Backbone as JSON Lines, residues from 0, in Angstrom:
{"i":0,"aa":"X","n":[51.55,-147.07,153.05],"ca":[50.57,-145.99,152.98],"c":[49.32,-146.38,153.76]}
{"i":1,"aa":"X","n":[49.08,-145.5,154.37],"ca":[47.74,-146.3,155.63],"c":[46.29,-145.88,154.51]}
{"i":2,"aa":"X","n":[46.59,-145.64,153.41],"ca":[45.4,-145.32,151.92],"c":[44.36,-146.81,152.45]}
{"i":3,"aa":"X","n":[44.91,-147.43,152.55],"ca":[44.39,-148.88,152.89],"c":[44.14,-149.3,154.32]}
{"i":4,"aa":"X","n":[42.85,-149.89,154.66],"ca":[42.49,-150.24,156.24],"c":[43.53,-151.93,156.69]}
{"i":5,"aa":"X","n":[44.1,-152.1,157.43],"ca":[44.99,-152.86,157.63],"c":[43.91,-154.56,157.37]}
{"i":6,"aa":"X","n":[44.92,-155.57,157.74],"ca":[43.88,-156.46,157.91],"c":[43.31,-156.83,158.97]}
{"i":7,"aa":"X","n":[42.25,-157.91,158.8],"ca":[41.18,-157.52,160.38],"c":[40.79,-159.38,160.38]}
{"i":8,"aa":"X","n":[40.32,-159.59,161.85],"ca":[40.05,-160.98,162.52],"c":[38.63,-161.07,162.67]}
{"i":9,"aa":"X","n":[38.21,-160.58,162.6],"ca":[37.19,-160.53,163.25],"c":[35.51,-159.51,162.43]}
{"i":10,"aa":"X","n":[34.27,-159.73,162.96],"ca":[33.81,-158.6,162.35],"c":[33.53,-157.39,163.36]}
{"i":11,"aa":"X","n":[33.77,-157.48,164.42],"ca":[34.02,-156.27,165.13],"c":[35.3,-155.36,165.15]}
{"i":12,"aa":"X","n":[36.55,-156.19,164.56],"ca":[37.65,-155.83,164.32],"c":[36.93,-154.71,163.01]}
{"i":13,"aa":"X","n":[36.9,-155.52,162.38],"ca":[36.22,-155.16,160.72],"c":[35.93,-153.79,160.96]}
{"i":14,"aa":"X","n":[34.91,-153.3,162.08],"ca":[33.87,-152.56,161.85],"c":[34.52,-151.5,162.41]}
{"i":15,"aa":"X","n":[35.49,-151.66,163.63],"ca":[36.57,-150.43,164.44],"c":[37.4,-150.27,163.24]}
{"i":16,"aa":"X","n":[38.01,-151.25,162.29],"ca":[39.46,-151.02,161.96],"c":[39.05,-149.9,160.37]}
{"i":17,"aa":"X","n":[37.27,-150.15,159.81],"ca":[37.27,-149.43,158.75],"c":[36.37,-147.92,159.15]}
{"i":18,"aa":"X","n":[35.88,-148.58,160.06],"ca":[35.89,-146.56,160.93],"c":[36.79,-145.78,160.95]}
{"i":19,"aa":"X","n":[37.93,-146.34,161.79],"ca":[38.97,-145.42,162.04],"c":[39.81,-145.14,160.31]}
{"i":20,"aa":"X","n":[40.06,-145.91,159.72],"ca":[40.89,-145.57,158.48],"c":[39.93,-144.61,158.14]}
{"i":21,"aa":"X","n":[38.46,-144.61,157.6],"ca":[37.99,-143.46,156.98],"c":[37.91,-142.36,157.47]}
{"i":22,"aa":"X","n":[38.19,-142.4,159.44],"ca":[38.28,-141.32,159.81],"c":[39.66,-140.48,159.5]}
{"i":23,"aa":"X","n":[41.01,-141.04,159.59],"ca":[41.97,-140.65,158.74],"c":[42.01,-140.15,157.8]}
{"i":24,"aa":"X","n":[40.94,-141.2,156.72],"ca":[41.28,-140.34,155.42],"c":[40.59,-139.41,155.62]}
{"i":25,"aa":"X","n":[40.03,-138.97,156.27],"ca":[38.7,-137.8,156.95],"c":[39.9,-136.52,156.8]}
{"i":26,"aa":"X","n":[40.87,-136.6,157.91],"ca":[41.38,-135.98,158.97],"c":[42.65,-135.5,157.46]}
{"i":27,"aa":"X","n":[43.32,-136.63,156.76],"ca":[44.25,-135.89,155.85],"c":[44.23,-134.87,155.02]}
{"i":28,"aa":"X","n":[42.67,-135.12,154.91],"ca":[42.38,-133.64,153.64],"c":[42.54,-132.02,154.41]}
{"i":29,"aa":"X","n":[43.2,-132.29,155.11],"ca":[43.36,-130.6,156.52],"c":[45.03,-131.25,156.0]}
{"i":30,"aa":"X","n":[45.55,-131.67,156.01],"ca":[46.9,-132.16,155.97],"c":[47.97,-130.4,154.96]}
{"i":31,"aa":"X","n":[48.57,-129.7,155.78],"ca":[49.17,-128.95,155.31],"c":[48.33,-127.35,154.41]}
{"i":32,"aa":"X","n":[47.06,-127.61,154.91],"ca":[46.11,-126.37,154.53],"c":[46.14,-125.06,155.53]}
{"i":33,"aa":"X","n":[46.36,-123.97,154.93],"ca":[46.14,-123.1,156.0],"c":[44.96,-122.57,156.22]}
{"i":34,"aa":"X","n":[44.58,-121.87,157.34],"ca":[43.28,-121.97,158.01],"c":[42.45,-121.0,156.72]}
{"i":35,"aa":"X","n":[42.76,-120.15,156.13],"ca":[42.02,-119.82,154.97],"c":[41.11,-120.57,153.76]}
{"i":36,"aa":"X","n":[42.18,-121.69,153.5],"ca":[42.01,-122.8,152.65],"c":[40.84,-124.12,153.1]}
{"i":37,"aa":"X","n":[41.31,-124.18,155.11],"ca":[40.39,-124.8,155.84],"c":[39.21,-124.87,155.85]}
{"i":38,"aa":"X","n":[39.0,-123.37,155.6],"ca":[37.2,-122.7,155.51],"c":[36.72,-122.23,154.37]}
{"i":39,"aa":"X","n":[37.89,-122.26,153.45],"ca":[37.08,-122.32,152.4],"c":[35.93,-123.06,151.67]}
{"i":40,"aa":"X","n":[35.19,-122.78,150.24],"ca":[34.22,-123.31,150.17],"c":[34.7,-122.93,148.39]}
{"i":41,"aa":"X","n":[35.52,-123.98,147.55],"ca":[36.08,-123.75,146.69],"c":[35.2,-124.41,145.85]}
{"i":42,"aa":"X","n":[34.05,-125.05,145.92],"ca":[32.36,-125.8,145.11],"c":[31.8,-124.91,145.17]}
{"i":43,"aa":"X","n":[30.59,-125.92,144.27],"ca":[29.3,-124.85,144.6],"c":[28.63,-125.44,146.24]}
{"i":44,"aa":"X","n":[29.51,-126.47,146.43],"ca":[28.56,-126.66,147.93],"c":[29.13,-125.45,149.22]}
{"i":45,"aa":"X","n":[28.43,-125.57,150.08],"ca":[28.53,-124.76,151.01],"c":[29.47,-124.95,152.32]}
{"i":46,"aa":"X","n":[30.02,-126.47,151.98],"ca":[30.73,-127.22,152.37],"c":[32.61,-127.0,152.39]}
{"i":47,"aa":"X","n":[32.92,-126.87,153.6],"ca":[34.3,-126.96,154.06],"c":[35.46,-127.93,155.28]}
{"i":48,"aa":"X","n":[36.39,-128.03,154.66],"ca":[37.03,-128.99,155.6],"c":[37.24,-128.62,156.93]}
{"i":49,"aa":"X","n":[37.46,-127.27,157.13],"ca":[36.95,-127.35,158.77],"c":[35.74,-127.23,159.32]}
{"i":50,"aa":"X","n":[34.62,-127.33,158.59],"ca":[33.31,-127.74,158.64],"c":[33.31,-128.55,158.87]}
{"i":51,"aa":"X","n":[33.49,-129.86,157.87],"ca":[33.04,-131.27,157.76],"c":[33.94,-131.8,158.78]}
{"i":52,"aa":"X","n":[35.28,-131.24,159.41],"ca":[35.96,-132.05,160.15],"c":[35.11,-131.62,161.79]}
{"i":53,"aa":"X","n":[35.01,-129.93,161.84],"ca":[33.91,-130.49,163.01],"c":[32.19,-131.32,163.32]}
{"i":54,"aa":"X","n":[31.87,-131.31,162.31],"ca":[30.53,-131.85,162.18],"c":[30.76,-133.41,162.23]}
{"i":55,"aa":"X","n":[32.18,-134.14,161.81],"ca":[32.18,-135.37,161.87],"c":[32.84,-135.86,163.4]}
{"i":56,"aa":"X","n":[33.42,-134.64,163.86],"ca":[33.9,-134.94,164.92],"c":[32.56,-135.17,166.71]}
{"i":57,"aa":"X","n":[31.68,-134.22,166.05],"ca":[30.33,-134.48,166.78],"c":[29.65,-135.45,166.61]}
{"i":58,"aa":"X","n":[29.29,-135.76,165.72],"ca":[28.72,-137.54,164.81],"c":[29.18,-138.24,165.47]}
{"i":59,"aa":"X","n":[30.55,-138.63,165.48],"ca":[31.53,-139.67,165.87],"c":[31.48,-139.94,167.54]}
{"i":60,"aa":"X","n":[31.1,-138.34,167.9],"ca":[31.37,-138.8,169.29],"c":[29.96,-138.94,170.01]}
{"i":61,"aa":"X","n":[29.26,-138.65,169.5],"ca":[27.73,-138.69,169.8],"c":[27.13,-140.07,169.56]}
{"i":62,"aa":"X","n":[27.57,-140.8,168.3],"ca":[26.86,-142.11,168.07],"c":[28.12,-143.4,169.04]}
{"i":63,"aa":"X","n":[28.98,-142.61,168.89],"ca":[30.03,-144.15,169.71],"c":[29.71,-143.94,171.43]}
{"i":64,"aa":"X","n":[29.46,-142.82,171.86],"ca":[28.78,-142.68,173.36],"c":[27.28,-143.71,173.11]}
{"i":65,"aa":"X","n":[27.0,-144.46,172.23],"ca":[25.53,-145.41,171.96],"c":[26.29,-146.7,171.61]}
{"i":66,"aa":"X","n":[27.0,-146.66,171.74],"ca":[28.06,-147.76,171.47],"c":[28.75,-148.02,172.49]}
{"i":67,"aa":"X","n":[28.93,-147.63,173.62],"ca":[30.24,-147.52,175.04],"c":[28.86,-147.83,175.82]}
{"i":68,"aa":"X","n":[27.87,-147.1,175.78],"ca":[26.49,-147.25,175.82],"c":[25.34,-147.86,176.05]}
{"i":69,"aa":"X","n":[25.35,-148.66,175.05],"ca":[23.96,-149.19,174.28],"c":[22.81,-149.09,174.92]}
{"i":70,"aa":"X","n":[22.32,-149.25,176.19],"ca":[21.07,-149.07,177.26],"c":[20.35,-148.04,176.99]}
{"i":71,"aa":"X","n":[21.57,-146.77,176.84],"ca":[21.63,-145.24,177.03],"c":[20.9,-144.77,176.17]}
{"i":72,"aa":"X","n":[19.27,-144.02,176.72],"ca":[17.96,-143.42,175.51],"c":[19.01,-141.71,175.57]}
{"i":73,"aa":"X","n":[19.35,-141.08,174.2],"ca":[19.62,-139.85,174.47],"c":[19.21,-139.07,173.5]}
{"i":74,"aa":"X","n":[17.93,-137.94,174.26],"ca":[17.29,-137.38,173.87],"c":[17.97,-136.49,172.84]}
{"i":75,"aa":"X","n":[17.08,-135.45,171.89],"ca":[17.19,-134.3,171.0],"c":[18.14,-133.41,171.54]}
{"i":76,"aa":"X","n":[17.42,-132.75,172.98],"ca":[18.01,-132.02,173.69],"c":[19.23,-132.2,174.27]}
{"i":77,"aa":"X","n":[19.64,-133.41,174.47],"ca":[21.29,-133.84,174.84],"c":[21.75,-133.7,174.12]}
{"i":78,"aa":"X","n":[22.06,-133.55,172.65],"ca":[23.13,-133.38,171.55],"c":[23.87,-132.24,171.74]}
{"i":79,"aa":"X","n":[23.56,-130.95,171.89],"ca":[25.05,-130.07,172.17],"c":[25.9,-130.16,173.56]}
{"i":80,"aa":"X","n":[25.14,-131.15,174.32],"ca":[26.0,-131.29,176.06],"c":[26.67,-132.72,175.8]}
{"i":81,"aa":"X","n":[26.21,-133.64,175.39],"ca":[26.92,-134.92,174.95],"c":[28.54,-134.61,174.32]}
{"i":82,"aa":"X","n":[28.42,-132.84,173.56],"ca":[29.94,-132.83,172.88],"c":[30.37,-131.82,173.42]}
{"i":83,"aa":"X","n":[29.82,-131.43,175.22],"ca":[30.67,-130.64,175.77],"c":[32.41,-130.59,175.64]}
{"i":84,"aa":"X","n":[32.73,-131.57,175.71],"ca":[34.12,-132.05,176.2],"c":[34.97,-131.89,174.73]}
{"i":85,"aa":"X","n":[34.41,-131.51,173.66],"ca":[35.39,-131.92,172.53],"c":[36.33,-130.31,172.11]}
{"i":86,"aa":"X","n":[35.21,-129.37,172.68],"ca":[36.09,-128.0,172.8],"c":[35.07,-127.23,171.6]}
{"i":87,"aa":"X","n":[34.12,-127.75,170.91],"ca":[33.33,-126.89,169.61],"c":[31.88,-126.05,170.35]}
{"i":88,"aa":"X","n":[32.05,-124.88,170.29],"ca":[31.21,-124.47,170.52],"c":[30.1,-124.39,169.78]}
{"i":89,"aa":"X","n":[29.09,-124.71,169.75],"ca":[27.55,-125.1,168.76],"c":[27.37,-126.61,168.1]}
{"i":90,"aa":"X","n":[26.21,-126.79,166.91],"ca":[25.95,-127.4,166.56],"c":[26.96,-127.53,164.93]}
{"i":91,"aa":"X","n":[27.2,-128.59,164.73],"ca":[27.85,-128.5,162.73],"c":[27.31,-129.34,162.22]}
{"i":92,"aa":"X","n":[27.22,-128.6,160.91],"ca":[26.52,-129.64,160.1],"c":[27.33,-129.78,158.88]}
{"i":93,"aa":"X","n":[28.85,-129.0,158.64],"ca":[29.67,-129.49,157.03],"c":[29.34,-127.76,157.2]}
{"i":94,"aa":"X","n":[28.28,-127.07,157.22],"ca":[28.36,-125.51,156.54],"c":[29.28,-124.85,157.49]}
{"i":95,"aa":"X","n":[28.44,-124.88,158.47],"ca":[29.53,-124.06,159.92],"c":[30.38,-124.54,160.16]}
{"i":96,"aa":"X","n":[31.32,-123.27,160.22],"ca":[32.72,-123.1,160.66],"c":[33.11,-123.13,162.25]}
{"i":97,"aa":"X","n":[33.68,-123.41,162.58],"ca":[34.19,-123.43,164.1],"c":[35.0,-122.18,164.12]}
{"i":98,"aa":"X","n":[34.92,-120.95,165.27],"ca":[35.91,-120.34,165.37],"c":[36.98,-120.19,165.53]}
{"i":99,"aa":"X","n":[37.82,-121.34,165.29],"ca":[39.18,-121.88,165.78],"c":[39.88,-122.82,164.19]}
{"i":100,"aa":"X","n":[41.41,-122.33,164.54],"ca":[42.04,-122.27,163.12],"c":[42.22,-124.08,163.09]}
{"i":101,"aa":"X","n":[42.84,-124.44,161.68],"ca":[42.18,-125.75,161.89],"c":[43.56,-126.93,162.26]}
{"i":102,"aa":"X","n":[44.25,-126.1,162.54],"ca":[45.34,-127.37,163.88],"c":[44.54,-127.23,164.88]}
{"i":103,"aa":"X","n":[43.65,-126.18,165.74],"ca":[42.7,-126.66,166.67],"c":[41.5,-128.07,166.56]}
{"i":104,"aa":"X","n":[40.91,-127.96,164.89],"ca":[40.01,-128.52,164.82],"c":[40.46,-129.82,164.33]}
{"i":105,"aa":"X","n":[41.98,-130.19,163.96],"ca":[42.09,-131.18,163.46],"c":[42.53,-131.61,165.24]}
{"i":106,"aa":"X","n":[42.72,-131.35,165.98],"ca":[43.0,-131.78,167.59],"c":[41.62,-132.29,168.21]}
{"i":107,"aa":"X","n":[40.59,-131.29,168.17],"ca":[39.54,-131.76,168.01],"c":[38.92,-133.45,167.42]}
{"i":108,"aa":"X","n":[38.91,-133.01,165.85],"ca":[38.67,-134.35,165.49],"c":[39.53,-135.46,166.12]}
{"i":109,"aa":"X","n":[40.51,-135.14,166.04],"ca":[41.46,-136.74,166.65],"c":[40.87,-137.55,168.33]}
{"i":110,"aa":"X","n":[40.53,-135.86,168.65],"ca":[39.53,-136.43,169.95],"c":[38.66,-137.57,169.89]}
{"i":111,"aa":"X","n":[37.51,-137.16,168.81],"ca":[36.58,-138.2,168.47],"c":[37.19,-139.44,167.8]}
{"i":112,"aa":"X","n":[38.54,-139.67,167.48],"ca":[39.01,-140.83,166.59],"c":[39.58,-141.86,168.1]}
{"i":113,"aa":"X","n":[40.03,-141.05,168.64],"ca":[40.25,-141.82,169.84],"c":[39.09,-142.29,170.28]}
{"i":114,"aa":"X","n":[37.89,-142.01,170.29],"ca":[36.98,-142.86,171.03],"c":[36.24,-143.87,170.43]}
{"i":115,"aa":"X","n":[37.36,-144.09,169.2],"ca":[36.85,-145.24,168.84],"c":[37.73,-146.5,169.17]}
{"i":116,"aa":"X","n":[38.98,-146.12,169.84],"ca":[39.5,-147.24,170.37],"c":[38.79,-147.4,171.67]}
{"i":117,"aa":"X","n":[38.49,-146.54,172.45],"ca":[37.47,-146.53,173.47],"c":[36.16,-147.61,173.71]}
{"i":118,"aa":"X","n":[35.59,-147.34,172.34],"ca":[34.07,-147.97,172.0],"c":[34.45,-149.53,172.15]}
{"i":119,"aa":"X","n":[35.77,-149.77,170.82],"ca":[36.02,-151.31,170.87],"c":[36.12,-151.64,172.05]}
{"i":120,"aa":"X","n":[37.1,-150.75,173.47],"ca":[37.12,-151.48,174.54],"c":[36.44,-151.8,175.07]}
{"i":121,"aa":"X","n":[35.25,-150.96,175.02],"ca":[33.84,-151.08,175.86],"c":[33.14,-151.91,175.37]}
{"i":122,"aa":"X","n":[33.05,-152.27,174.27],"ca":[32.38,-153.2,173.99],"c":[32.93,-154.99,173.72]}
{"i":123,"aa":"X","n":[34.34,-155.04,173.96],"ca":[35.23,-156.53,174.45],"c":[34.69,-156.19,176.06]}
{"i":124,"aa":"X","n":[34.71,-155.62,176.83],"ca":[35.24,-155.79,178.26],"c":[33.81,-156.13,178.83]}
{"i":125,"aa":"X","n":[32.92,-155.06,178.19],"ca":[31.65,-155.66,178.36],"c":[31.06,-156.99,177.8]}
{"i":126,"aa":"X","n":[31.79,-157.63,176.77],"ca":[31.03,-158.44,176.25],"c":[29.61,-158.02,175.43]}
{"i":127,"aa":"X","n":[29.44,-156.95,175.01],"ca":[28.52,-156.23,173.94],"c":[28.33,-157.26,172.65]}
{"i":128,"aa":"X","n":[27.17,-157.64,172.72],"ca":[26.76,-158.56,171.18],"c":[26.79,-157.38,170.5]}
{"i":129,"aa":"X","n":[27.21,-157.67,168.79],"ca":[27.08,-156.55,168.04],"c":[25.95,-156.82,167.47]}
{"i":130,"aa":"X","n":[24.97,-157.45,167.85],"ca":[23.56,-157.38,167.59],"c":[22.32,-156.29,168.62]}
{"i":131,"aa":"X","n":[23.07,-156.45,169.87],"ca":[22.21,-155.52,170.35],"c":[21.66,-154.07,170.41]}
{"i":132,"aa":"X","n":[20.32,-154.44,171.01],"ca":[19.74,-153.18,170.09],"c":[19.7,-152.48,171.18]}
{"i":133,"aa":"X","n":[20.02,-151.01,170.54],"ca":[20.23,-150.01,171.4],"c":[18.54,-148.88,171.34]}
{"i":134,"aa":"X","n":[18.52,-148.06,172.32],"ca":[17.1,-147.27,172.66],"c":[17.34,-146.12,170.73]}
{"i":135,"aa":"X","n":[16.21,-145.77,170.16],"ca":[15.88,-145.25,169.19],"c":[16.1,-143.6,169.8]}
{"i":136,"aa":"X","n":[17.58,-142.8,169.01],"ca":[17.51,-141.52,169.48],"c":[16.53,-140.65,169.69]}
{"i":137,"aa":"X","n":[16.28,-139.65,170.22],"ca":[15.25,-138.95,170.0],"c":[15.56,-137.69,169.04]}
{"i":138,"aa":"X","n":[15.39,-137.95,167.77],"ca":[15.72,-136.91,166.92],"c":[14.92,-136.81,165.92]}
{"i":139,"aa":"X","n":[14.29,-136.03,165.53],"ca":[13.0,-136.12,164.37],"c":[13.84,-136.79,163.32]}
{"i":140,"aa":"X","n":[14.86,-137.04,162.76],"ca":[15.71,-137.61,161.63],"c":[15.39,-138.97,161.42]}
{"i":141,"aa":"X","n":[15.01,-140.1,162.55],"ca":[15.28,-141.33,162.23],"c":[13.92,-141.77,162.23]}
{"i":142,"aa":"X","n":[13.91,-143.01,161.51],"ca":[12.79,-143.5,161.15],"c":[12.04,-143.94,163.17]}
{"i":143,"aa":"X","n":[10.59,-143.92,162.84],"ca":[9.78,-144.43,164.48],"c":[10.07,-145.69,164.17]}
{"i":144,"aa":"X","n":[9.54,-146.53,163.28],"ca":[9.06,-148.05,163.36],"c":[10.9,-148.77,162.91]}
{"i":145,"aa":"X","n":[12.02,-148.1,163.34],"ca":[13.61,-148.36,163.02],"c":[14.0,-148.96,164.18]}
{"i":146,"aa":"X","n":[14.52,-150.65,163.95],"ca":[14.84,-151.17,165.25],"c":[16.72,-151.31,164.76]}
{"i":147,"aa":"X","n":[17.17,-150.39,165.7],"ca":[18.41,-150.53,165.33],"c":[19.41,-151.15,166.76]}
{"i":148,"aa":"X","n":[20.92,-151.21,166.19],"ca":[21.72,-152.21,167.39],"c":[23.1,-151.6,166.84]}
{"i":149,"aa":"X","n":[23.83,-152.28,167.63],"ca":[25.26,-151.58,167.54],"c":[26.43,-151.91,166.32]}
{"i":150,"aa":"X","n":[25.78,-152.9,165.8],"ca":[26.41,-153.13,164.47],"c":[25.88,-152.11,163.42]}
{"i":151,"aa":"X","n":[24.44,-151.94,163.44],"ca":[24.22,-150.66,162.49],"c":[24.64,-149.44,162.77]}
{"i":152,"aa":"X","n":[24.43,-149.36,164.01],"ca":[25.58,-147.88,164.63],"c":[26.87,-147.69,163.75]}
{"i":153,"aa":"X","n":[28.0,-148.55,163.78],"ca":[29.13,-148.93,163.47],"c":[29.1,-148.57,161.7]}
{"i":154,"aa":"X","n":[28.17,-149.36,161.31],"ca":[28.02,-149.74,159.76],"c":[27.74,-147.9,159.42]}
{"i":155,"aa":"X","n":[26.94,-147.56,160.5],"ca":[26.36,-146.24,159.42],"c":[27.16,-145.08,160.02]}
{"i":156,"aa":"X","n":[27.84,-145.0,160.64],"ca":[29.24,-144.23,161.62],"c":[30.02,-144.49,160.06]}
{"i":157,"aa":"X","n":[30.44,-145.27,159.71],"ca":[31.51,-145.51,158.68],"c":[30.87,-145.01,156.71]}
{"i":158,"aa":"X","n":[29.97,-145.27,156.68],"ca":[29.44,-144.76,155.41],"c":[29.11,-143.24,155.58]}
{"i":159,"aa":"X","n":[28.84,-142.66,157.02],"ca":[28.68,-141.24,157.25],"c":[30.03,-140.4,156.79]}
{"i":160,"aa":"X","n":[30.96,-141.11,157.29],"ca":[32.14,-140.64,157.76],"c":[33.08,-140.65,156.32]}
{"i":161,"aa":"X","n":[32.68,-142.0,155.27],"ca":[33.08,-142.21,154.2],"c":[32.53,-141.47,152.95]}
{"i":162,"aa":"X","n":[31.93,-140.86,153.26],"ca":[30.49,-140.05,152.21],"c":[31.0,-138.5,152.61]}
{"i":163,"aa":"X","n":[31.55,-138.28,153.99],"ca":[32.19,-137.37,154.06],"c":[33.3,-136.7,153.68]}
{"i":164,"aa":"X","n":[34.78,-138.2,154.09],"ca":[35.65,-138.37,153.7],"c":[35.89,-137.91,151.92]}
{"i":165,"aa":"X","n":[34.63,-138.26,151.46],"ca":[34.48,-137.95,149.69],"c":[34.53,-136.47,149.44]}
{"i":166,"aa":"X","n":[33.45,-135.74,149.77],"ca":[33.17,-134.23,149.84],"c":[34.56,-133.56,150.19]}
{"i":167,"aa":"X","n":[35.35,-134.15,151.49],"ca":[36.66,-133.29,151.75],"c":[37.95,-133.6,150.51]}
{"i":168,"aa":"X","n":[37.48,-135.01,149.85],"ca":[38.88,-135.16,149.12],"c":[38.37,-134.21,147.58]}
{"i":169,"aa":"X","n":[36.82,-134.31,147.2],"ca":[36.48,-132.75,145.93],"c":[37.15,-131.43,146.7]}
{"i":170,"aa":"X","n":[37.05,-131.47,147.36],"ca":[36.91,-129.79,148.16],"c":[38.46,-129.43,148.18]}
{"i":171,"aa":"X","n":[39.32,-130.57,148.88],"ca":[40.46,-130.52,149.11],"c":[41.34,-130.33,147.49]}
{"i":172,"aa":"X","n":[41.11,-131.27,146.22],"ca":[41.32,-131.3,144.99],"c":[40.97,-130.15,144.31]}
{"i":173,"aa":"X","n":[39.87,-129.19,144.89],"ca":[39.81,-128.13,144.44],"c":[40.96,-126.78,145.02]}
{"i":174,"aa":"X","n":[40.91,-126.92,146.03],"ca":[42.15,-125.88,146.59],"c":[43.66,-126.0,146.07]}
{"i":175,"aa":"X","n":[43.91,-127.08,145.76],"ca":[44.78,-127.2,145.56],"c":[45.66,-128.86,144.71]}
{"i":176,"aa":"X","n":[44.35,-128.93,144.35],"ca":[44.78,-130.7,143.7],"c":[45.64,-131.84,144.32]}
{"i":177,"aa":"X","n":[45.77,-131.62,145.43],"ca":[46.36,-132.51,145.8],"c":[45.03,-133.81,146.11]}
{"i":178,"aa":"X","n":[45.53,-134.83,145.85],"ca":[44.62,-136.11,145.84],"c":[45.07,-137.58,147.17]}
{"i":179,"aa":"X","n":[43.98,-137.89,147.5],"ca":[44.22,-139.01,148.46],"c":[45.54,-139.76,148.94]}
{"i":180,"aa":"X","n":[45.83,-140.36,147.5],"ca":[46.9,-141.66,148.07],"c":[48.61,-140.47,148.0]}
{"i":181,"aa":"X","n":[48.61,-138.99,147.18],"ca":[49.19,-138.18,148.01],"c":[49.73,-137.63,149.22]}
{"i":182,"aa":"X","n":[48.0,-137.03,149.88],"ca":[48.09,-136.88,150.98],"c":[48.43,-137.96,151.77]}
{"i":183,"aa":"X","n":[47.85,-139.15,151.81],"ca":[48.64,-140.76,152.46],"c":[50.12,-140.58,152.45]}
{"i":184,"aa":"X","n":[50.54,-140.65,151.16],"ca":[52.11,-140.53,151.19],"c":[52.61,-139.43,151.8]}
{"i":185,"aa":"X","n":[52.66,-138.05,151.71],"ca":[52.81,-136.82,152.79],"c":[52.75,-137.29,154.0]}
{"i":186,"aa":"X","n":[52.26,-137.74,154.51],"ca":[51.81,-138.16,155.74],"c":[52.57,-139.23,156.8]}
{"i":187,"aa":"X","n":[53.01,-140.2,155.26],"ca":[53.83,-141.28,155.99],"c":[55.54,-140.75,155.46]}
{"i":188,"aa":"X","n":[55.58,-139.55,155.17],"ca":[57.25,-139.19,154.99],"c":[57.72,-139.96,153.6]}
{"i":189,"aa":"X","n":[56.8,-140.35,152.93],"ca":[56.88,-140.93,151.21],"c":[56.94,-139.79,150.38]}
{"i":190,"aa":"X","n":[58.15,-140.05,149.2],"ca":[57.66,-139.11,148.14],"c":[56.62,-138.98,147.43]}
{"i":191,"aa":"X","n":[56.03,-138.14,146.41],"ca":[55.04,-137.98,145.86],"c":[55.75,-137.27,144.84]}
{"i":192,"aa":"X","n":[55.39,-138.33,143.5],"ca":[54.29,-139.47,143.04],"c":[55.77,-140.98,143.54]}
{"i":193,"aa":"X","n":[55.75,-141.83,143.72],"ca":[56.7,-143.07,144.38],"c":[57.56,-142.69,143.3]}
{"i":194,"aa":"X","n":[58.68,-143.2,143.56],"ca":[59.95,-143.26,142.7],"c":[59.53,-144.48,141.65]}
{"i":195,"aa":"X","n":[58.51,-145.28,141.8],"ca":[58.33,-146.57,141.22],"c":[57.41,-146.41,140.23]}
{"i":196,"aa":"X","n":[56.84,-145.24,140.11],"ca":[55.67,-144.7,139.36],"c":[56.74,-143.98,138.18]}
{"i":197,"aa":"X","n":[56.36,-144.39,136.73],"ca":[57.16,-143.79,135.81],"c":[56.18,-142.42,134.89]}
């Protein structure tokens, strides 16, 4: 069951190998939903899985371009052209919906999951310390006097993404109860609940 991030060598291994799993578990809670269910908003939050899957798919690809990066100052105003290429038209934040059903948006997201094998390359080939500090976005959100580097990039890419990952597995449990290490098993062609489970 990939429920679990494999094992890792390294702490840059560490930091690609528990990104990408939470982006998975991100990406499973769309696992067999139809696009009704996608956009729904079955809480009291305002919050939906083809919301949160495009809003994480912009995140992801916006902070690992600072990571492939690091030199790179990118302004306020660059944030909706930085995610020309991913196919979402506007800004997301978890509320907004993308106009597109969500086998589009789960194609989408996988976009941004790929660039995180990307980032690791760029940052072996370059030789990238995961200490270095990268230029302070320009976004009224982050602290002025915040000296940040590409290991905090990484660190806070993965608690974003994992804090997310949470909201889609309530949301998802509400449509229809299906739960995490489930969807894992669905996924890898396992029954559900294991034959080993009494």
């Amino acid at each position: 069951m990939s429920f679990f991030a494999p094992s890792v060598t390294t702490e840059a291994d560490a930091l690609f190998t528990y990104l990408e799993q939470q982006c998975t578990q991100l990406k499973l809670t769309a696992l067999d939903l139809t696009d009704e269910q996608a956009r729904s908003t079955p809480t009291t939050s305002p919050l939906s899985i083809a919301g949160l899957l495009a809003h994480a798919a912009q995140v992801l690809n916006g902070w690992l371009l600072q990571v492939k990066e690091p030199e790179r100052y990118i302004d306020e105003e660059e944030y909706p052209t930085i995610n020309d290429g991913l196919g979402l038209d506007g800004m997301f934040d978890g509320s907004a919906v993308p106009d597109l059903d969500i086998a589009e948006v789960v194609v989408i997201f996988e976009k941004s999951i790929a660039e995180i094998e990307l980032a690791r390359q760029a940052v072996a080939v370059n030789g990238t310390d995961l200490g270095t500090v990268v230029p302070m976005p320009g976004n009224p959100w982050m602290p002025k006097d915040f000296v940040m580097n590409v290991r905090w990039i990484l660190c806070h890419l993965t608690t974003e993404i994992a804090r997310h990952a949470g909201h889609a597995d309530i949301i998802r449990e509400s449509i229809d109860g299906a739960i995490s290490y489930q969807l894992n098993a669905q996924a890898d062609g396992q029954p559900w609940p294991p034959a080993e489970w009494s």
